[in-house]
Coordinates of C-alpha atoms and ligand atoms in Angstrom, one line a residue:
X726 CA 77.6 -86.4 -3.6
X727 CA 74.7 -86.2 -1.1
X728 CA 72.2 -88.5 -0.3
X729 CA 69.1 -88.8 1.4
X730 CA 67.9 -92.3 1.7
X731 CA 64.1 -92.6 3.7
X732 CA 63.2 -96.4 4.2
X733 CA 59.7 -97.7 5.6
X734 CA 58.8 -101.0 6.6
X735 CA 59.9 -102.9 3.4
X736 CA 63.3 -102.7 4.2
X737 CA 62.8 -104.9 7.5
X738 CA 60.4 -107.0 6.3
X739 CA 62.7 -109.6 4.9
X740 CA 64.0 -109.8 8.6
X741 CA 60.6 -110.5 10.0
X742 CA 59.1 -107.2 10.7
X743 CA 55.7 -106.8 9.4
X744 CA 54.9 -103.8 7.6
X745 CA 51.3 -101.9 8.3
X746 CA 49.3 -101.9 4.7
X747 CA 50.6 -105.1 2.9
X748 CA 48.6 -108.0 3.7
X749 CA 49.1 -109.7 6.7
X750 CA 50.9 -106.6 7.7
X751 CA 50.2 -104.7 11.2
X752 CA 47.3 -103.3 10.5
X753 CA 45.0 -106.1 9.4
X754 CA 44.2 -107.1 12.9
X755 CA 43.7 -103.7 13.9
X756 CA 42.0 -100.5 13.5
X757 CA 44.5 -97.6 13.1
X758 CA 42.1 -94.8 15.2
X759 CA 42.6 -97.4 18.0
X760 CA 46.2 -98.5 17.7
X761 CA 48.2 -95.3 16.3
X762 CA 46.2 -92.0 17.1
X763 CA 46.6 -90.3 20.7
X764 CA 42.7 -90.7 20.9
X765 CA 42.8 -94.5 20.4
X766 CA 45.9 -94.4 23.4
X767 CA 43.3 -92.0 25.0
X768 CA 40.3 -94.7 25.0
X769 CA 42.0 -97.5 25.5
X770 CA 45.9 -97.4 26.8
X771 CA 46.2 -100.9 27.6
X772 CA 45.5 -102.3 24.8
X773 CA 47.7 -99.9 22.6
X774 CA 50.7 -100.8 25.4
X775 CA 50.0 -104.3 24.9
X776 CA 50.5 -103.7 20.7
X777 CA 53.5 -101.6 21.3
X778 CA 55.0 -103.9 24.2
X779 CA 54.7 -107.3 22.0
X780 CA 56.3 -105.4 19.3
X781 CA 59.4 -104.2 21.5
X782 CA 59.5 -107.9 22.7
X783 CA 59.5 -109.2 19.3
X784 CA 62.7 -107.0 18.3
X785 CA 64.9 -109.9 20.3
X786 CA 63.9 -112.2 17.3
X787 CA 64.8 -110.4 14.3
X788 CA 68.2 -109.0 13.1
X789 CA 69.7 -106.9 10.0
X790 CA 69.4 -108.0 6.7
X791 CA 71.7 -107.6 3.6
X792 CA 69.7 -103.9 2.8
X793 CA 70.2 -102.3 6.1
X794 CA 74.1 -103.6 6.3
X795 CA 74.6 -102.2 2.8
X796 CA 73.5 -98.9 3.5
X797 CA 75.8 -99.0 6.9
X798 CA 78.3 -99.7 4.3
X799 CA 77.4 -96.8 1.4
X800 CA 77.8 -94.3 5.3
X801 CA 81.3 -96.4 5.8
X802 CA 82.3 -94.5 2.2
X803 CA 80.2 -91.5 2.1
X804 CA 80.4 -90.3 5.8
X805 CA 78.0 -87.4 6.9
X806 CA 76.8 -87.2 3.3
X807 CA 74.6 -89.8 3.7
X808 CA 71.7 -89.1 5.9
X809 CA 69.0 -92.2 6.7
X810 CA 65.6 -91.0 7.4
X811 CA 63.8 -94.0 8.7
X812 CA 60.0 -93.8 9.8
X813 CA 60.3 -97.4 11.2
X814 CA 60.6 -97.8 14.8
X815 CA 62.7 -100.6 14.9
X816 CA 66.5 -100.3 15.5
X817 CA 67.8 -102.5 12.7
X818 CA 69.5 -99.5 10.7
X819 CA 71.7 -98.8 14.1
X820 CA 72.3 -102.8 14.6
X821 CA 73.6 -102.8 11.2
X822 CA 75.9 -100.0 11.7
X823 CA 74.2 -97.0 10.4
X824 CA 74.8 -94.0 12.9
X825 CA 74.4 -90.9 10.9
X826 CA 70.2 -91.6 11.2
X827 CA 67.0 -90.2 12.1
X828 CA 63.9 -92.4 13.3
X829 CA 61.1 -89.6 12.4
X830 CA 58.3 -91.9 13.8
X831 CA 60.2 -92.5 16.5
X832 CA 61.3 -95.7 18.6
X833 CA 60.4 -98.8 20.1
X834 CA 63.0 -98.9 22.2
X835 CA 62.3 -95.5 23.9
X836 CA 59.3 -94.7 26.1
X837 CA 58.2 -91.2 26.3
X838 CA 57.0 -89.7 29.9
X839 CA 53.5 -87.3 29.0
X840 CA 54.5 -85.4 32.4
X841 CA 58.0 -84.2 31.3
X842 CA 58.8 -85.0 28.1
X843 CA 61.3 -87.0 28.8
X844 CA 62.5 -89.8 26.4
X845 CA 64.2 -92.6 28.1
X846 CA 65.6 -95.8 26.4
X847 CA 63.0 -98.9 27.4
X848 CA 63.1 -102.4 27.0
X849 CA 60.8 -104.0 29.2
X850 CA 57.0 -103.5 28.8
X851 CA 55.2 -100.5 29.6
X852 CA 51.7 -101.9 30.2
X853 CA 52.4 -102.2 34.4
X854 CA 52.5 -98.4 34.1
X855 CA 56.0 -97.9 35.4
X856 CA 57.4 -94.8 36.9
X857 CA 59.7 -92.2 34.4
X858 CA 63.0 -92.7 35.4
X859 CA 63.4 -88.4 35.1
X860 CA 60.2 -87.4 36.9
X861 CA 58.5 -90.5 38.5
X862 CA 55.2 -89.8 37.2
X863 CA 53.8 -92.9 35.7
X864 CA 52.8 -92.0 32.2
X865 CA 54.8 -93.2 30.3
X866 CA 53.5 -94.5 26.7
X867 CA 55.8 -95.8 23.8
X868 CA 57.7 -93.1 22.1
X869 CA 56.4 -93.2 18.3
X870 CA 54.7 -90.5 16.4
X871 CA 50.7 -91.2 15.8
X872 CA 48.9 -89.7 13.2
X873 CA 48.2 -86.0 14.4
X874 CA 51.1 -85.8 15.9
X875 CA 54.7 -84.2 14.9
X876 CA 57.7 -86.2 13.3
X877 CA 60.9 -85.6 14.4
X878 CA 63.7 -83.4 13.4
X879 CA 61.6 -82.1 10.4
X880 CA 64.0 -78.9 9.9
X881 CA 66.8 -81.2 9.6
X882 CA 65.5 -83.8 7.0
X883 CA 63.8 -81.4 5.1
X884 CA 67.4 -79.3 5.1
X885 CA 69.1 -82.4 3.9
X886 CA 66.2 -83.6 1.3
X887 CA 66.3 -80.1 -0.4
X888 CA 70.2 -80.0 -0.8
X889 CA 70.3 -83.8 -1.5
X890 CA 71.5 -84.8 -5.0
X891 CA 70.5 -87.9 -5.4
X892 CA 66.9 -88.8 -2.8
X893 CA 66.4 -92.5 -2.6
X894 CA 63.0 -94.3 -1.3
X895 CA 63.2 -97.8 0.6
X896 CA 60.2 -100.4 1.0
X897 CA 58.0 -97.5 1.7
X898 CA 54.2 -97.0 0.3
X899 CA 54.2 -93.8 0.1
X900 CA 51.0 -93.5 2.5
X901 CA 51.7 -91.2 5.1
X902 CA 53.4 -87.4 4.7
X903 CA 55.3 -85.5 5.5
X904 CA 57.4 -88.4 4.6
X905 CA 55.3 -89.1 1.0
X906 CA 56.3 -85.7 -0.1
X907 CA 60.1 -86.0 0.6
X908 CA 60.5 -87.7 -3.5
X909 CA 58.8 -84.6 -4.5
X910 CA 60.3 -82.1 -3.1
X911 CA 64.3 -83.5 -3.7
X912 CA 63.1 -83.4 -7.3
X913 CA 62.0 -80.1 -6.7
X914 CA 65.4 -79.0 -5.6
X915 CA 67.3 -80.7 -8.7
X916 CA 67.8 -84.1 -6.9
X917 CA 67.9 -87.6 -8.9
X918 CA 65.4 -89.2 -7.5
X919 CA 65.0 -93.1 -6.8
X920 CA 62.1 -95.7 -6.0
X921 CA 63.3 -98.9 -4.4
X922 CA 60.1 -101.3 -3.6
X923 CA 59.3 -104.7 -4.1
X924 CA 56.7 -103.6 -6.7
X925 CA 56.5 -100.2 -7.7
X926 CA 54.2 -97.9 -5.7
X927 CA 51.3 -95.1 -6.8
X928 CA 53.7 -92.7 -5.6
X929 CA 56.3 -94.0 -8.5
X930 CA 54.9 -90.5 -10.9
X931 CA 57.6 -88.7 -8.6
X932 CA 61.0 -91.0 -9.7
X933 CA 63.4 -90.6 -12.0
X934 CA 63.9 -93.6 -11.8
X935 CA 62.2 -97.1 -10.3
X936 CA 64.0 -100.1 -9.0
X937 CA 61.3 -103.4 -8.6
X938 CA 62.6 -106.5 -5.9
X939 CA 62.9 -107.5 -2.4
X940 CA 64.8 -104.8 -0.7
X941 CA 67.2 -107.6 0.3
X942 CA 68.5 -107.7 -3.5
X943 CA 67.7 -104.7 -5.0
X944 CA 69.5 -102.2 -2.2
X945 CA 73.1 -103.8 -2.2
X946 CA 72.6 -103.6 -5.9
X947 CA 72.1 -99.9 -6.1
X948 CA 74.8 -99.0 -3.7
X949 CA 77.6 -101.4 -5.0
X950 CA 76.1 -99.4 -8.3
X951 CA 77.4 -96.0 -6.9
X952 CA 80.3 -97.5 -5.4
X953 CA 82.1 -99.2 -8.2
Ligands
BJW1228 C1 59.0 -104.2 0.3 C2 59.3 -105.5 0.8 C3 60.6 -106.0 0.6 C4 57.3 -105.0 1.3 N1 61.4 -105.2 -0.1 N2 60.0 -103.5 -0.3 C5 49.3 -84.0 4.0 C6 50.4 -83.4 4.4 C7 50.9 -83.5 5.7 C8 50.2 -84.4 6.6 C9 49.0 -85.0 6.1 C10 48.6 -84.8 4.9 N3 47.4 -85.5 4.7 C11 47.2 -86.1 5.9 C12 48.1 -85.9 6.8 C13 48.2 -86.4 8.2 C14 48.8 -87.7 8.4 C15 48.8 -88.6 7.1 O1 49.8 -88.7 6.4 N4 47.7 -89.3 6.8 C16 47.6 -90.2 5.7 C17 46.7 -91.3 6.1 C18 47.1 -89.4 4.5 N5 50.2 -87.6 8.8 C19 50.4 -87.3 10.1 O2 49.5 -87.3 11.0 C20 51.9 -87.1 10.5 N6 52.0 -85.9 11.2 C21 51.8 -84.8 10.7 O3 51.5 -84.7 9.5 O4 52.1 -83.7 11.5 C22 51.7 -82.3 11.0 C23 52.6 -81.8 9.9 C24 52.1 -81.0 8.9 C25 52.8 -80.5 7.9 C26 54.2 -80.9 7.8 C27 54.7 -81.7 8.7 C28 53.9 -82.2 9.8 C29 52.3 -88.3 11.5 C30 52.4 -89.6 10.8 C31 52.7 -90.7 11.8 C32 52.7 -92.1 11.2 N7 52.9 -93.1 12.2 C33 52.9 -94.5 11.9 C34 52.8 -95.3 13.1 C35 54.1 -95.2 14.0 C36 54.0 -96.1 15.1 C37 54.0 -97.6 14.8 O5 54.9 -98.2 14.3 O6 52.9 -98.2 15.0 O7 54.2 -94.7 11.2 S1 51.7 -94.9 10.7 C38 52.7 -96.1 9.8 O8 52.8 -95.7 8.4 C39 54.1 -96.0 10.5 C40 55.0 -96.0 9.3 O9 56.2 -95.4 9.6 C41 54.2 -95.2 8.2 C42 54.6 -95.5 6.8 O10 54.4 -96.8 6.5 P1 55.4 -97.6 5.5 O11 56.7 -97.7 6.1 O12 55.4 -96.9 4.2 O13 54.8 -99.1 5.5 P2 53.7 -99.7 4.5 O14 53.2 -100.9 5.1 O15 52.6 -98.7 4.2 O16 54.4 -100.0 3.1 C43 55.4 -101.0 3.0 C44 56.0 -100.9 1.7 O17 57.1 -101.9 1.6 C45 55.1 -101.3 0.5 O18 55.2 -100.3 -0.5 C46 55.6 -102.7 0.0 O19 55.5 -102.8 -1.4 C47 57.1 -102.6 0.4 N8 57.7 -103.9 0.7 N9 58.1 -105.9 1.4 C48 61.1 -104.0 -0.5 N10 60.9 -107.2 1.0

């Protein structure tokens, strides 16, 4: 059986990530053209280092919960035919264990140079503008994907979400494509497709089936469901 599971920011709320739209999520203190678009980074770069700097810094604090170790645990049994798509850009899913993962919107923990594309691991701030460790220019900016730009390793999840059998949403609202269209298009393709959120989303039309609760509960749940 092959599975696709995409999770959002619900998944790592419970360890004390915000999300963006809930409230007092991300976003209420800020306005999205100026934080996540290349023409707020454009405008203003130090101040959209300074949001994406705190936010690396803030990863020391927080750790895996029950969700991300259970689907570490559904790969333990499944292998390769589990694929995690994960728009967040923390690295909880690979703390827990998970390995056979993509971060589509990228990752805090990587900086991404604008002279050569290159994509080194970072941990410390990027605000002090510090040389790339490939090409010593010194424009580096945080590696995640802004609106207008390209997710990564599209071909590959959409491969794996149209030959998936059963597609599986995590703590996701279902906002922002091409990830909102992934439910869709499994069901498209013949694939069982599952909604797991602490309330049921507007994008819930495109489940078979929909699972209400804290992500904590409700994804152990589901996978010691398939694994019994
Ligand atoms: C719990 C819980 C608990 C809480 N337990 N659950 C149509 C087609 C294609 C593109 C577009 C289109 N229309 C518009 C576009 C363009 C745009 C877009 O989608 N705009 C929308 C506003 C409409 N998309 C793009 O620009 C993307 N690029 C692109 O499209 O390239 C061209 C292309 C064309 C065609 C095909 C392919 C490509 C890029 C999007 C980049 C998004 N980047 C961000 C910021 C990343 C950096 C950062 O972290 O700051 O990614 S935006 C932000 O939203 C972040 C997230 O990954 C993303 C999704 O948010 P998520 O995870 O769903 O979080 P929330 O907060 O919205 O929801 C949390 C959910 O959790 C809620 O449902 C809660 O109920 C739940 N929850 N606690 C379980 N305990």
């Amino acid at each position: 059986m092959r599975i696709v599971v995409l999770t959002g920011a619900g998944i790592s709320a419970e360890s004390g990530v915000p999300t963006f739209r809930d409230a007092d999520g991300l976003w209420e203190g800020h306005r999205v053209d100026d934080v996540a678009t290349p023409e707020g980074f454009a405008r203003d770069p130090d101040r959209v280092q300074r949001f994406y700097d705190e936010r690396r810094r803030a990863l020391h604090a927080v750790e895996p919960n029950a969700a991300h170790r259970a689907l570490a645990r559904l790969e333990g049994a499944l292998g390769e035919d589990l694929l995690v798509v994960t728009q967040n850009v923390d690295d909880l899913h690979e703390r827990a264990g998970s390995m056979n993962l993509v971060h589509m919107h990228g990752e805090l923990r990587r900086a991404l140079c604008g002279a050569c594309g290159a994509r080194p691991t970072w941990e410390g701030d990027l605000v002090q503008r510090p040389s790339c460790p490939a090409c010593g220019h010194r424009e580096l900016r945080p590696d995640v994907v802004w609106f207008g730009e390209l997710p990564y390793e599209l071909d590959r999840i959409e491969g794996a979400v149209v030959a998936c059998d059963v597609f599986v949403a995590i703590g996701t609202s279902g906002a922002v494509y091409p990830a909102a269209g992934y439910a869709a298009l499994a069901g498209a393709f013949g694939a069982h497709t599952v909604e797991l959120n602490l309330a049921p989303t507007l994008a819930d039309v495109a489940f078979d089936e929909v699972r209400a609760g804290p992500a904590s509960v409700v994804v152990p749940r589901w996978v010691e469901g398939l694994l019994a």
